[in-house]
Amino acid sequence: MPGRAGPSALRVTLLFRTGARAFKDEAAHGAQLTNLLFMDRNSSVMEFYPLGWRQRAGGGQFVYRWMADRAGMRHEGSWWDPHGEPCPGSPDILSCYKNSDTTKPTSRTSSTVKKRQVAMAKKNSAANLHRRLRTAVCVVLAPLLLAVFFCLQLRTLGLFSSPFARCASQTAAIDELVGRLRSFATFHPIRDKQEQAAGKWFISALNDTSEPEGEARNLVLPSAASSGRVLCVAAPAGTGATYALAWRDALPRGVTALSPGLAFVSESPYDYTNIWHGLTALVPFASWHARSGCRARPARWALFQRGAARMGMSRWLTSLAEATTGAEMVVETFQEAHAGPVCFEEAVVFRRQMDGLSRERLRGAFDLMRCKARAHCGVVDARATAGNSSRGGAGAGPSALRVTLLFRSGARTFKDEAAVVRVFEKECARVAGCAVTAAHTDNLTFCDQVRQHNNSVRLLSATDVLISPHGAQVTNLLFMDRNSSVMEFYPLGWRQRAGGGQFVYRWMADRAGMRHEGSWWDPHGEPCPDSPDILSCYKSRQIGHDEVYFAQWAARVFAAAKERKMGGAVGAPAVERQRDAAACDCT
């Protein structure tokens, strides 16, 4: 076949057919186009039709356009013949012209085709550059390394003097090739200020996906999307963080080795010391860990807040992460003595928190974290105990109703905690087997094995109804059984001005399989003459109480919770234990 040999040659094939849809002046649309299957990716297809197809053939005429796209090729468009012989005996233009011949395209069409071919040749030459470099690494580097090895062995044995020069030249070629590959590892700001879409500006060179199906949107490196390159990050103190994608055999200058193992890389707009905001960053990693059968354990974490490196999470979040993954939480600080970039052997990046995570996967992640935390803290069967009850542990047994009042210090505390406790204890006393526990977040740890009554995992695991002001401490509802209840309280101003953020625990309870029984917004508050903004005035104020409303509300919630406990006292615990065991085993 005529034409120039070599990888940059442009090869054009005209595939004609006989019979229907043949050129009058000699390929047109037809089954012969299926042969495009054997062309290289990024190749081009040009298609021709007789009169009638564009008007009446419908979507079926585009099958080869779809095939080319799905096979990784380029469909460069189609030409529909505008002329044809009259068909006085057929009212259907398609049936008339379906099998007629196609006229020769005009010279204008041929000129357009030639221009497209030239443009495609230029595009293909650029696209082939990267492929040739990868081919050079695979085909050239390995033989060169082998040759260098044998030459060095000969030199060690003192045999032959002439191969030394060849060895030296081959080593120089290898060094030059590696140097060129290193030059491709260009560092860019980890926060792309030109990208405005939420989450996409972090490592903007790659698009994240919800794969496997149902997972939060993520990036996996190395992968096909990164052309097999690993993630390298530099975040020296006092400067903005940058990143690069590099091949394993040509790491950026200043990097001597890959950071071994799997790295969990998180970007969040929120502070990792707040346990609610930090939990939204942990959940997608928990789901990813569960999906792997609990085998994907992180060797280290890299935490970023709005593109800036962070040194760690709160103790509560760190404990939860370690309990969930079974691995110590080692946070990459990027502040080692060498202060050079860090390249991760493997990395999974979540830059949009729980975005894309399906309801099923989210609930599964909550189940896994709850079960792993209980096992970590030695909570064998939370359903059999009522915790440190203020009524002497009267609520023992699977049908007992266990109520916990979880108070906080500082902002959004109750003005009269004792009065609030009395209201709920009074209503609890009307329900058989009900017990109330009052606790303060200041006295709780995540998992205190010595002072177990101060163990938040143990306390909330033994809670059926949680009563608490709005605040991060409500995140502990994670450790409650499914179908448990939450009652929430706010000071004046939140309902009027706080927006959707005030409902985060309502959403969390629903997605974790629990019941948010509603909220109470204090209608009263002290005047704020110096502040025109009611939210900024009352956001951190104390919360009052309404004894009558609280009593009626508690009576409804306690009665319904007790009925559910009684109805499920026989078979439900066994079912829940089976589900917990499956969650803990990542099955």
mmCIF file with all atom_site columns, C-alpha atoms in Angstrom, residues 23 26 48 79 102-110 113:
data_model
loop_
_atom_site.group_PDB
_atom_site.id
_atom_site.type_symbol
_atom_site.label_atom_id
_atom_site.label_alt_id
_atom_site.label_comp_id
_atom_site.label_asym_id
_atom_site.label_entity_id
_atom_site.label_seq_id
_atom_site.pdbx_PDB_ins_code
_atom_site.Cartn_x
_atom_site.Cartn_y
_atom_site.Cartn_z
_atom_site.occupancy
_atom_site.B_iso_or_equiv
_atom_site.pdbx_formal_charge
_atom_site.auth_seq_id
_atom_site.auth_comp_id
_atom_site.auth_asym_id
_atom_site.auth_atom_id
_atom_site.pdbx_PDB_model_num
ATOM 1  C CA . PHE A 1 23  ? -21.024 5.403  -4.682 1.00 0.00 ? 23  PHE A CA 1
ATOM 2  C CA . GLU A 1 26  ? -17.272 4.702  -6.372 1.00 0.00 ? 26  GLU A CA 1
ATOM 3  C CA . PHE A 1 48  ? -21.654 8.845  3.777  1.00 0.00 ? 48  PHE A CA 1
ATOM 4  C CA . TRP A 1 79  ? -22.336 13.593 4.539  1.00 0.00 ? 79  TRP A CA 1
ATOM 5  C CA . THR A 1 102 ? -24.562 7.811  -3.299 1.00 0.00 ? 102 THR A CA 1
ATOM 6  C CA . THR A 1 103 ? -23.290 10.550 -5.553 1.00 0.00 ? 103 THR A CA 1
ATOM 7  C CA . LYS A 1 104 ? -19.718 11.658 -5.494 1.00 0.00 ? 104 LYS A CA 1
ATOM 8  C CA . PRO A 1 105 ? -19.122 14.365 -2.815 1.00 0.00 ? 105 PRO A CA 1
ATOM 9  C CA . THR A 1 106 ? -18.500 17.834 -4.154 1.00 0.00 ? 106 THR A CA 1
ATOM 10 C CA . SER A 1 107 ? -15.035 19.336 -4.396 1.00 0.00 ? 107 SER A CA 1
ATOM 11 C CA . ARG A 1 108 ? -15.963 21.574 -1.477 1.00 0.00 ? 108 ARG A CA 1
ATOM 12 C CA . THR A 1 109 ? -16.630 18.492 0.658  1.00 0.00 ? 109 THR A CA 1
ATOM 13 C CA . SER A 1 110 ? -13.336 16.941 -0.434 1.00 0.00 ? 110 SER A CA 1
ATOM 14 C CA . VAL A 1 113 ? -12.125 16.421 4.346  1.00 0.00 ? 113 VAL A CA 1
#
